[in-house]
Each structure stands twice: as C-alpha cells, then as structure tokens.
C-alpha cells in the first residue's frame, strides 16, 4: 500500500500542518499550575463540582459579585467553577483575545454575542453561509425581537457590503470558511467595514481555531464550537466566546450571566484534556485530509474540491494570506451527470466514514451537503451533488481505498444507466 501523505507536494503539506505544529507546545503549557517551594502539584487540575460558594461575611459575598468580570472570581456555580475559568483563560490565549466566556454548546456561543450586541430596530449583516442553526436562531428568535437581518454573499466586495448596510447596522457576522461551501472570507475587509459602520464583527472561528488570530484580522468577537477539535473525541458539547476589549467583555459577561450561560465542570475538564493533544491530532488529520482531497481531485467523478488550501476553493487567496494551517473538514462537488441518489448510495456504501452530524473528533465522517440547506445567494454546492468529509485519525490509504470502491461503484451505476 502507498502512503498517500507522502504524495502531497512538500510545500502544500507544510502549509496545512505548520500552524498545528507551532501550536502544540503552547497547548501543553497553557493553563497549568507549576510546583512552588516544597509542594507538589498534579499535572492536571482538579474538578470542582458546585452550586453554592460560601463567604465569610455578607460584605465579602457582595464584593465577590462586583468582581464578576475578574477571570478567576468564584461567585456561584452558574457563574463558573475553577476548571471553567481555567478553560476560559486557555481559549482566550489560543484565540489571541483578552477574555473568554465558556457556554454549554457551540450554538450557545453563536447566539450569545448576537443577543449581547443587538436590540430591536438594529440591523445585522449575516453571512449567507453561516452554520444552519445560527441562521435559524436569527430567523426565529432575533427577528421576533425586532432585529432586521440581511444575508450577504460570503465573498461580497467592500462596496457590495456597504450597499447592503444601513445606518442601524450594528453587527456583521461571518463564518470562515463557510458552512458546507467553504468560502474563505476576507476578514480584514469585513473588520474595516464594521469599524466604518460603528458595528461589531463577530466571527465563528471554529474551523480556524489556532490557525488565525481573529482579533488581529479585525474581529471584535470570536465564537468557538469547542465540541469540535478542542474536545476532539465526540464526547462533549461545549462552546466559547472570546473578546478583545474590556467594554465588550463587560457586555458579554453580563449577558452570559443574565441568560444563565455556563458549562458543567466535567465538560470543561474533558475539553482541557482534549486541547492538550489537539496539535498532534490535527497535524496528522490535516495531512491525511489534504492527501484525500488531492486524490479526490484526480477522480473523474469529482468536479471541484472545496478545501481552503487548494486553488479550487472559493476564497483560497484569503486562506493563503491569513491562515497558518488547515483543518481536516472539506467539501466535494461532483460532476452534475451524477444524481443526488447516486451520491446517497455512494455514501451509504462507505465503510470507514461515519454518517452523522458534527465533526472534529478522531473519526472520519461524511454528510451530503445538497438539499435541506438554506441559502439566499447562489452557492457552489448547487453546481452538482455535493458532500462534506471530515478526516479522522485512520490511515489515509485505507480511507482512499474505501472511497475508491465507493466512487467506482457510483461510476458503474451511471454507466449502466447510460447504456440502458
Ligand atoms: C458545530 C458547529 C457549531 C455548533 O456547535 P455545537 O456544540 O454542536 O452546538 C457552531 N458553529 C460551527 C461552525 C460548527 O461547526
């Protein structure tokens, strides 16, 4: 069997793994106690489970409440436990922000800054390619509270964006690369436009964790589904919102407390543990993913591979400019001569790719991305049957052999149909 990672051009391979390798040392070091004096410390933090926090006096309790913006202050279990605060510090450091708030899911992380930054009568520019449930939150909840929403094409130019803006625009919400269609957005330009409008740029940076500094690029707030690569084992649902400024921190922290956003200490602990190995997992998964993507690109069934590190991906030049590596999640658009049913049968025939929601664990997954996806603007995933692959820690040559069997079968079905 050939080692397919070895067939990836060296410069391309380096461009997808460099950021993960660079991150590894920090992931080992961040957020850990060091031994002092004669005492010893465990490598990992303890888990404290708790609701009530006791104080020596009413005055001390009152003072603690006023220190709710301090990163380590204990007030009440719903406002964070020690391991939650530790995870918050680690995420803030990885994202390059000043403070982070841990929330119980990635979707809660998407919703919290929208709730914090928008009021009735405000206008929100939402990227057309955001995660589906974020779009539904905007449609079903924000609109009900009088917020106006306009969807913008993910690769809209500065003038196109300004033409969609209103005097009431308070938020530009981006997700890069886009959900399912993988457009890499120009965050620098979006940040400039947001400042011009006196609005905030919120970025869902789940795909790019550790590979970009969203704040240096112009974001005010960065959102993470920690459920994905940080937790990394398909066993935890958790999210984070990171901010750069103290004013945004006060707003976000207060909204989190007012809406009861917190996460259980066990989930925080599992996520901290997952983060320790995220660099090495991703170095391997990103290398296998680019090998699989290149192999798919060489197949006659495939029209277009939507992997941000390849020129065939919309917005590739933004990836090249801004990212220090790539994740192991990418899309494929098939030749329109194949039907959606051909693609479904091919997916069902795969043995090493799980069929299921989410991604970021150690196992490979596949999902169709045609049908059932709301878009206002034209999307590349509408050019032919399309699917999304998440590449895990399996051997690349076995994944490729599985896909080869699946695609051979798909072509045979089509030939039989054409001949019939
Ligand atoms: C998965 C995901 C979310 C939601 O995360 P959950 O923890 O599943 O709620 C949000 N944004 C992106 C980009 C995601 O991939």
Short mmCIF file of C-alpha atoms and ligand atoms in Angstrom, two decimals:
data_model
loop_
_atom_site.label_atom_id
_atom_site.label_comp_id
_atom_site.label_asym_id
_atom_site.label_seq_id
_atom_site.Cartn_x
_atom_site.Cartn_y
_atom_site.Cartn_z
CA UNK A 1 0.00 0.00 0.00
CA UNK A 2 1.22 3.51 -0.76
CA UNK A 3 1.48 6.23 1.84
CA UNK A 4 -0.71 8.92 0.29
CA UNK A 5 0.50 11.69 2.60
CA UNK A 6 3.95 11.14 1.01
CA UNK A 7 2.47 12.02 -2.40
CA UNK A 8 1.41 15.53 -1.28
CA UNK A 9 3.86 18.20 -2.54
CA UNK A 10 6.09 19.19 0.40
CA UNK A 11 5.19 22.91 0.33
CA UNK A 12 1.46 22.16 0.29
CA UNK A 13 1.80 19.66 3.15
CA UNK A 14 3.79 22.19 5.18
CA UNK A 15 1.16 24.89 4.53
CA UNK A 16 -1.59 22.77 6.11
CA UNK A 17 0.30 21.41 9.16
CA UNK A 18 2.63 24.27 10.17
CA UNK A 19 0.16 26.10 12.42
CA UNK A 20 -0.79 22.94 14.31
CA UNK A 21 2.85 22.05 14.96
CA UNK A 22 3.55 25.61 16.14
CA UNK A 23 0.56 25.46 18.50
CA UNK A 24 1.49 22.14 20.15
CA UNK A 25 3.94 23.47 22.75
CA UNK A 26 1.53 26.16 23.92
CA UNK A 27 -1.28 23.61 24.15
CA UNK A 28 0.87 21.57 26.55
CA UNK A 29 1.91 24.58 28.66
CA UNK A 30 -1.20 26.79 28.89
CA UNK A 31 -3.38 26.88 32.00
CA UNK A 32 -1.36 24.57 34.25
CA UNK A 33 -0.12 25.00 37.80
CA UNK A 34 3.62 24.92 38.45
CA UNK A 35 5.14 23.42 41.59
CA UNK A 36 6.27 26.06 44.09
CA UNK A 37 8.52 25.68 47.12
CA UNK A 38 8.41 22.22 48.63
CA UNK A 39 4.87 21.39 47.48
CA UNK A 40 3.90 19.15 44.58
CA UNK A 41 1.09 19.62 42.08
CA UNK A 42 -0.73 17.22 39.81
CA UNK A 43 -0.18 17.77 36.10
CA UNK A 44 -3.93 18.26 35.57
CA UNK A 45 -6.36 20.47 37.52
CA UNK A 46 -8.97 19.04 39.89
CA UNK A 47 -12.67 19.13 39.05
CA UNK A 48 -14.75 21.16 41.48
CA UNK A 49 -18.46 20.43 41.28
CA UNK A 50 -20.62 23.01 42.97
CA UNK A 51 -23.53 25.38 43.09
CA UNK A 52 -23.18 27.33 46.37
CA UNK A 53 -19.98 29.22 47.14
CA UNK A 54 -19.65 30.21 50.82
CA UNK A 55 -18.27 33.56 52.02
CA UNK A 56 -17.06 34.68 55.45
CA UNK A 57 -19.44 37.66 55.52
CA UNK A 58 -22.22 39.33 53.55
CA UNK A 59 -19.77 42.08 52.70
CA UNK A 60 -17.32 39.57 51.18
CA UNK A 61 -20.16 37.99 49.20
CA UNK A 62 -21.26 41.37 47.87
CA UNK A 63 -17.69 42.28 46.91
CA UNK A 64 -17.34 38.98 45.00
CA UNK A 65 -20.41 39.86 42.92
CA UNK A 66 -18.84 43.16 41.94
CA UNK A 67 -15.74 41.33 40.78
CA UNK A 68 -17.72 39.22 38.27
CA UNK A 69 -15.51 40.44 35.40
CA UNK A 70 -12.37 39.04 37.08
CA UNK A 71 -11.27 35.90 35.27
CA UNK A 72 -10.97 33.73 38.40
CA UNK A 73 -13.64 35.10 40.72
CA UNK A 74 -15.91 32.50 42.31
CA UNK A 75 -19.46 33.74 42.98
CA UNK A 76 -21.95 30.96 42.37
CA UNK A 77 -21.69 27.72 40.33
CA UNK A 78 -23.75 29.19 37.48
CA UNK A 79 -21.12 31.89 37.02
CA UNK A 80 -18.28 29.44 36.65
CA UNK A 81 -16.18 26.88 38.53
CA UNK A 82 -12.36 26.89 38.76
CA UNK A 83 -11.94 24.47 35.84
CA UNK A 84 -14.31 26.56 33.68
CA UNK A 85 -12.24 29.67 34.43
CA UNK A 86 -9.06 27.77 33.57
CA UNK A 87 -10.51 26.70 30.22
CA UNK A 88 -11.57 30.31 29.60
CA UNK A 89 -8.00 31.51 30.07
CA UNK A 90 -6.63 28.84 27.73
CA UNK A 91 -9.17 29.62 24.98
CA UNK A 92 -8.58 33.38 25.29
CA UNK A 93 -4.83 32.75 24.85
CA UNK A 94 -5.28 30.45 21.82
CA UNK A 95 -7.69 32.87 20.14
CA UNK A 96 -5.50 35.88 20.91
CA UNK A 97 -8.24 37.68 22.89
CA UNK A 98 -8.36 39.15 26.38
CA UNK A 99 -11.26 37.21 27.95
CA UNK A 100 -13.42 34.20 27.09
CA UNK A 101 -16.80 33.00 28.32
CA UNK A 102 -17.47 29.26 28.26
CA UNK A 103 -21.04 28.31 27.29
CA UNK A 104 -22.82 24.94 27.11
CA UNK A 105 -22.63 24.46 23.32
CA UNK A 106 -21.22 25.86 20.12
CA UNK A 107 -24.65 27.11 19.17
CA UNK A 108 -24.96 28.94 22.52
CA UNK A 109 -21.62 30.58 21.64
CA UNK A 110 -23.08 31.77 18.31
CA UNK A 111 -26.26 33.09 19.97
CA UNK A 112 -24.73 34.86 23.00
CA UNK A 113 -22.87 37.71 21.22
CA UNK A 114 -25.86 38.28 18.90
CA UNK A 115 -28.07 38.66 21.99
CA UNK A 116 -25.48 40.91 23.63
CA UNK A 117 -24.88 43.24 20.68
CA UNK A 118 -28.32 43.62 19.04
CA UNK A 119 -31.55 45.34 20.10
CA UNK A 120 -34.96 45.93 18.50
CA UNK A 121 -34.58 48.11 15.40
CA UNK A 122 -30.96 47.13 14.84
CA UNK A 123 -29.78 45.56 11.60
CA UNK A 124 -27.47 42.55 11.30
CA UNK A 125 -25.48 41.58 8.20
CA UNK A 126 -25.27 37.79 8.35
CA UNK A 127 -23.06 35.78 6.01
CA UNK A 128 -25.25 33.59 3.78
CA UNK A 129 -23.06 30.57 4.57
CA UNK A 130 -23.29 30.53 8.39
CA UNK A 131 -23.91 27.32 10.30
CA UNK A 132 -27.57 26.38 9.70
CA UNK A 133 -28.74 26.61 13.35
CA UNK A 134 -27.17 30.11 13.63
CA UNK A 135 -29.29 31.13 10.65
CA UNK A 136 -32.38 29.62 12.29
CA UNK A 137 -31.63 31.48 15.53
CA UNK A 138 -31.52 34.72 13.54
CA UNK A 139 -34.73 33.89 11.66
CA UNK A 140 -36.78 32.50 14.56
CA UNK A 141 -35.52 34.47 17.57
CA UNK A 142 -33.76 37.68 16.52
CA UNK A 143 -36.48 38.63 14.01
CA UNK A 144 -39.15 38.02 16.68
CA UNK A 145 -37.39 40.59 18.88
CA UNK A 146 -37.37 43.19 16.08
CA UNK A 147 -33.85 42.72 14.72
CA UNK A 148 -33.56 43.06 10.93
CA UNK A 149 -31.38 40.56 9.06
CA UNK A 150 -29.77 40.80 5.62
CA UNK A 151 -27.76 37.88 4.21
CA UNK A 152 -24.60 38.81 2.31
CA UNK A 153 -22.65 36.63 -0.15
CA UNK A 154 -19.63 35.30 1.78
CA UNK A 155 -17.21 36.75 -0.77
CA UNK A 156 -19.03 40.09 -1.23
CA UNK A 157 -16.74 43.02 -2.02
CA UNK A 158 -16.39 46.05 0.24
CA UNK A 159 -18.72 48.13 -1.99
CA UNK A 160 -21.33 45.33 -2.19
CA UNK A 161 -21.29 45.07 1.59
CA UNK A 162 -21.59 48.82 2.09
CA UNK A 163 -24.54 48.82 -0.31
CA UNK A 164 -26.32 46.26 1.95
CA UNK A 165 -25.50 48.14 5.18
CA UNK A 166 -27.93 50.52 6.90
CA UNK A 167 -27.45 53.31 9.43
CA UNK A 168 -28.74 50.80 12.01
CA UNK A 169 -26.23 48.02 11.14
CA UNK A 170 -24.65 47.01 14.47
CA UNK A 171 -23.27 43.55 13.67
CA UNK A 172 -21.50 41.88 10.76
CA UNK A 173 -21.49 38.13 11.44
CA UNK A 174 -19.03 35.97 9.49
CA UNK A 175 -18.07 32.30 9.49
CA UNK A 176 -14.91 31.41 7.64
CA UNK A 177 -14.72 29.08 5.84
CA UNK A 178 -18.46 28.96 5.16
CA UNK A 179 -20.56 26.06 6.34
CA UNK A 180 -20.71 23.32 3.64
CA UNK A 181 -19.43 25.53 0.79
CA UNK A 182 -16.08 26.55 2.39
CA UNK A 183 -15.71 30.12 1.07
CA UNK A 184 -12.80 31.69 2.95
CA UNK A 185 -13.89 35.21 3.83
CA UNK A 186 -11.84 38.41 3.73
CA UNK A 187 -11.91 39.11 7.47
CA UNK A 188 -9.60 42.14 7.16
CA UNK A 189 -12.07 43.84 4.83
CA UNK A 190 -15.07 42.83 6.97
CA UNK A 191 -13.31 44.30 10.03
CA UNK A 192 -12.67 47.57 8.18
CA UNK A 193 -16.30 47.81 7.06
CA UNK A 194 -17.55 47.04 10.58
CA UNK A 195 -15.45 49.90 12.01
CA UNK A 196 -16.67 52.24 9.29
CA UNK A 197 -20.28 51.37 10.25
CA UNK A 198 -19.65 51.56 14.00
CA UNK A 199 -20.67 47.88 14.12
CA UNK A 200 -19.02 44.79 15.59
CA UNK A 201 -17.53 41.98 13.52
CA UNK A 202 -18.40 38.61 15.08
CA UNK A 203 -16.58 35.61 13.56
CA UNK A 204 -17.41 31.93 14.01
CA UNK A 205 -13.80 30.69 14.03
CA UNK A 206 -14.50 27.01 14.78
CA UNK A 207 -12.67 25.72 11.66
CA UNK A 208 -9.73 28.08 12.13
CA UNK A 209 -9.01 27.68 15.86
CA UNK A 210 -5.30 28.25 16.45
CA UNK A 211 -4.68 28.92 12.75
CA UNK A 212 -5.62 32.61 12.64
CA UNK A 213 -5.68 35.48 15.11
CA UNK A 214 -9.24 36.72 14.53
CA UNK A 215 -8.66 39.92 16.52
CA UNK A 216 -5.52 40.92 14.60
CA UNK A 217 -7.56 40.44 11.40
CA UNK A 218 -10.29 42.79 12.64
CA UNK A 219 -12.86 40.75 14.58
CA UNK A 220 -14.30 42.14 17.82
CA UNK A 221 -15.71 38.80 18.99
CA UNK A 222 -14.73 35.22 18.10
CA UNK A 223 -17.01 32.21 18.52
CA UNK A 224 -15.88 28.61 19.02
CA UNK A 225 -17.75 25.31 18.99
CA UNK A 226 -15.25 23.62 21.36
CA UNK A 227 -17.29 20.47 20.70
CA UNK A 228 -15.15 20.07 17.56
CA UNK A 229 -11.32 19.83 17.57
CA UNK A 230 -10.67 21.12 21.13
CA UNK A 231 -12.81 18.47 22.88
CA UNK A 232 -11.84 16.28 19.93
CA UNK A 233 -13.33 12.93 20.91
CA UNK A 234 -17.04 13.23 20.02
CA UNK A 235 -17.92 13.04 23.71
CA UNK A 236 -18.63 16.66 24.72
CA UNK A 237 -20.89 19.56 23.73
CA UNK A 238 -19.37 22.93 24.70
CA UNK A 239 -18.60 26.39 23.29
CA UNK A 240 -16.72 29.62 23.93
CA UNK A 241 -16.98 33.31 23.09
CA UNK A 242 -13.76 35.36 23.16
CA UNK A 243 -13.45 39.16 23.13
CA UNK A 244 -10.56 41.59 22.86
CA UNK A 245 -11.79 44.75 24.63
CA UNK A 246 -12.81 45.31 28.26
CA UNK A 247 -16.02 47.07 27.17
CA UNK A 248 -17.06 44.06 25.07
CA UNK A 249 -16.10 41.77 27.95
CA UNK A 250 -18.42 43.54 30.39
CA UNK A 251 -21.29 43.39 27.90
CA UNK A 252 -20.69 39.73 27.06
CA UNK A 253 -20.09 38.60 30.66
CA UNK A 254 -23.25 40.37 31.88
CA UNK A 255 -25.35 38.88 29.05
CA UNK A 256 -23.94 35.42 29.81
CA UNK A 257 -24.90 35.76 33.50
CA UNK A 258 -28.30 37.28 32.70
CA UNK A 259 -29.14 34.40 30.34
CA UNK A 260 -27.71 31.61 32.51
CA UNK A 261 -24.85 30.58 30.21
CA UNK A 262 -22.38 28.25 31.87
CA UNK A 263 -20.96 24.76 31.30
CA UNK A 264 -20.57 21.75 33.57
CA UNK A 265 -17.14 21.24 35.17
CA UNK A 266 -16.78 17.73 33.72
CA UNK A 267 -17.26 19.04 30.17
CA UNK A 268 -14.74 21.83 30.83
CA UNK A 269 -12.24 19.30 32.15
CA UNK A 270 -12.69 16.97 29.15
CA UNK A 271 -12.16 19.92 26.81
CA UNK A 272 -8.96 20.96 28.60
CA UNK A 273 -7.74 17.39 28.26
CA UNK A 274 -8.69 17.30 24.57
CA UNK A 275 -6.79 20.54 23.93
CA UNK A 276 -3.51 19.01 25.13
CA UNK A 277 -3.43 16.72 22.07
CA UNK A 278 -5.24 18.94 19.57
CA UNK A 279 -2.00 19.99 17.84
CA UNK A 280 -0.74 16.47 17.20
CA UNK A 281 -4.19 15.13 16.25
CA UNK A 282 -4.67 17.94 13.81
CA UNK A 283 -1.18 17.72 12.36
CA UNK A 284 -1.99 14.14 11.40
CA UNK A 285 -5.63 14.74 10.39
CA UNK A 286 -4.78 17.82 8.28
CA UNK A 287 -2.04 15.87 6.44
CA UNK A 288 -4.38 12.96 5.69
CA UNK A 289 -7.16 15.38 4.68
CA UNK A 290 -5.05 17.17 2.06
CA UNK A 291 -3.91 13.80 0.67
CA UNK A 292 -7.53 12.61 0.41
CA UNK A 293 -8.56 15.96 -1.11
CA UNK A 294 -5.84 15.76 -3.79
CA UNK A 295 -6.78 12.17 -4.57
CA UNK A 296 -10.46 13.15 -4.91
CA UNK A 297 -9.45 15.99 -7.23
CA UNK A 298 -7.84 13.45 -9.56
CA UNK A 299 -11.04 11.40 -9.86
CA UNK A 300 -13.28 11.77 -12.93
CA UNK A 301 -16.44 11.81 -10.74
CA UNK A 302 -15.30 14.97 -8.94
CA UNK A 303 -15.96 18.44 -10.41
CA UNK A 304 -14.48 20.55 -7.62
CA UNK A 305 -12.80 20.07 -4.25
CA UNK A 306 -13.67 22.74 -1.69
CA UNK A 307 -10.57 22.54 0.51
CA UNK A 308 -9.33 26.01 1.56
CA UNK A 309 -5.67 25.08 0.87
CA UNK A 310 -6.46 24.28 -2.80
CA UNK A 311 -6.95 26.96 -5.50
CA UNK A 312 -10.30 25.31 -6.43
CA UNK A 313 -11.80 26.57 -3.12
CA UNK A 314 -13.56 29.95 -3.28
CA UNK A 315 -11.56 32.48 -1.27
CA UNK A 316 -8.39 30.33 -1.36
CA UNK A 317 -6.30 33.53 -1.62
CA UNK A 318 -7.70 34.69 1.75
CA UNK A 319 -6.71 31.35 3.29
CA UNK A 320 -3.22 31.73 1.89
CA UNK A 321 -2.90 35.25 3.29
CA UNK A 322 -4.39 34.67 6.76
CA UNK A 323 -4.12 31.01 7.87
CA UNK A 324 -1.08 29.12 9.19
CA UNK A 325 -2.65 25.72 8.50
CA UNK A 326 -5.81 23.86 7.56
CA UNK A 327 -8.37 21.73 9.32
CA UNK A 328 -9.46 18.27 8.16
CA UNK A 329 -13.00 19.26 7.10
CA UNK A 330 -13.62 19.99 3.42
CA UNK A 331 -16.24 19.68 0.69
CA UNK A 332 -16.55 18.00 -2.70
CA UNK A 333 -18.85 18.88 -5.60
CA UNK A 334 -19.45 16.01 -8.01
CA UNK A 335 -19.99 16.06 -11.77
CA UNK A 336 -23.64 17.10 -12.37
CA UNK A 337 -24.01 13.96 -14.52
CA UNK A 338 -24.42 12.17 -11.17
CA UNK A 339 -27.72 12.43 -9.31
CA UNK A 340 -28.31 13.13 -5.64
CA UNK A 341 -29.45 9.50 -5.34
CA UNK A 342 -26.11 8.31 -6.84
CA UNK A 343 -24.28 10.28 -4.15
CA UNK A 344 -26.51 8.95 -1.32
CA UNK A 345 -25.89 5.36 -2.49
CA UNK A 346 -22.13 6.03 -2.63
CA UNK A 347 -22.15 7.47 0.91
CA UNK A 348 -24.16 4.50 2.22
CA UNK A 349 -21.58 2.14 0.66
CA UNK A 350 -18.58 3.60 2.55
CA UNK A 351 -17.36 1.52 5.48
CA UNK A 352 -14.80 3.80 7.21
CA UNK A 353 -16.80 7.05 7.13
CA UNK A 354 -19.46 7.50 9.79
CA UNK A 355 -22.75 9.13 8.84
CA UNK A 356 -23.69 11.71 11.44
CA UNK A 357 -23.80 15.36 12.48
CA UNK A 358 -20.85 17.35 13.83
CA UNK A 359 -17.11 16.86 13.21
CA UNK A 360 -13.76 17.41 14.92
CA UNK A 361 -13.50 14.02 16.61
CA UNK A 362 -10.88 11.34 15.93
CA UNK A 363 -13.10 9.51 13.42
CA UNK A 364 -13.89 10.18 9.77
CA UNK A 365 -17.37 11.33 8.80
CA UNK A 366 -19.32 12.14 5.66
CA UNK A 367 -22.57 14.05 5.06
CA UNK A 368 -24.33 15.17 1.87
CA UNK A 369 -24.46 18.97 1.59
CA UNK A 370 -27.10 19.25 -1.13
CA UNK A 371 -30.73 19.58 -0.18
CA UNK A 372 -32.07 20.91 3.10
CA UNK A 373 -29.58 23.78 3.27
CA UNK A 374 -30.96 27.34 3.30
CA UNK A 375 -29.19 29.80 1.06
CA UNK A 376 -30.30 33.20 -0.18
CA UNK A 377 -27.37 33.63 -2.57
CA UNK A 378 -26.03 31.23 -5.22
CA UNK A 379 -23.68 28.58 -3.73
CA UNK A 380 -21.02 26.34 -5.28
CA UNK A 381 -22.67 23.35 -3.61
CA UNK A 382 -25.60 23.82 -6.03
CA UNK A 383 -23.41 23.08 -9.10
CA UNK A 384 -23.75 19.30 -8.64
CA UNK A 385 -24.37 16.73 -5.91
CA UNK A 386 -22.08 17.68 -3.02
CA UNK A 387 -20.85 16.26 0.27
CA UNK A 388 -18.59 17.13 3.17
CA UNK A 389 -15.80 14.94 4.52
CA UNK A 390 -14.28 15.08 7.99
CA UNK A 391 -10.99 13.19 8.06
CA UNK A 392 -10.04 11.47 11.30
CA UNK A 393 -7.02 9.54 12.58
CA UNK A 394 -7.47 6.45 10.37
CA UNK A 395 -4.73 5.53 7.87
CA UNK A 396 -5.06 7.68 4.74
CA UNK A 397 -4.54 4.76 2.35
CA UNK A 398 -7.43 2.84 3.91
CA UNK A 399 -9.73 5.86 3.66
CA UNK A 400 -8.73 6.31 0.00
CA UNK A 401 -9.30 2.61 -0.75
CA UNK A 402 -12.78 2.90 0.81
CA UNK A 403 -13.53 6.00 -1.30
CA UNK A 404 -12.14 4.34 -4.45
CA UNK A 405 -14.58 1.44 -4.01
CA UNK A 406 -17.43 3.90 -3.43
CA UNK A 407 -16.64 6.09 -6.46
CA UNK A 408 -16.03 3.08 -8.75
CA UNK A 409 -19.48 1.85 -7.75
CA UNK A 410 -21.03 5.26 -8.40
CA UNK A 411 -19.49 5.41 -11.91
CA UNK A 412 -20.60 1.86 -12.69
CA UNK A 413 -24.19 2.78 -11.77
CA UNK A 414 -24.06 5.77 -14.09
CA UNK A 415 -22.58 3.78 -16.97
CA UNK A 416 -25.29 1.13 -16.57
CA UNK A 417 -27.94 3.86 -16.64
CA UNK A 418 -26.45 5.48 -19.76
CA UNK A 419 -26.24 2.09 -21.50
CA UNK A 420 -29.78 1.06 -20.55
C1 LIG B 1 -20.80 22.52 15.21
C2 LIG B 1 -20.75 23.97 14.98
C3 LIG B 1 -21.44 24.85 15.80
C4 LIG B 1 -22.34 24.38 16.92
O1 LIG B 1 -21.67 23.62 17.88
P1 LIG B 1 -22.50 22.67 18.89
O2 LIG B 1 -21.56 22.47 20.02
O3 LIG B 1 -22.80 21.43 18.11
O4 LIG B 1 -23.74 23.42 19.28
C5 LIG B 1 -21.32 26.19 15.54
N1 LIG B 1 -20.57 26.66 14.53
C6 LIG B 1 -19.88 25.83 13.72
C7 LIG B 1 -19.05 26.39 12.63
C8 LIG B 1 -19.95 24.46 13.91
O5 LIG B 1 -19.29 23.65 13.10
#
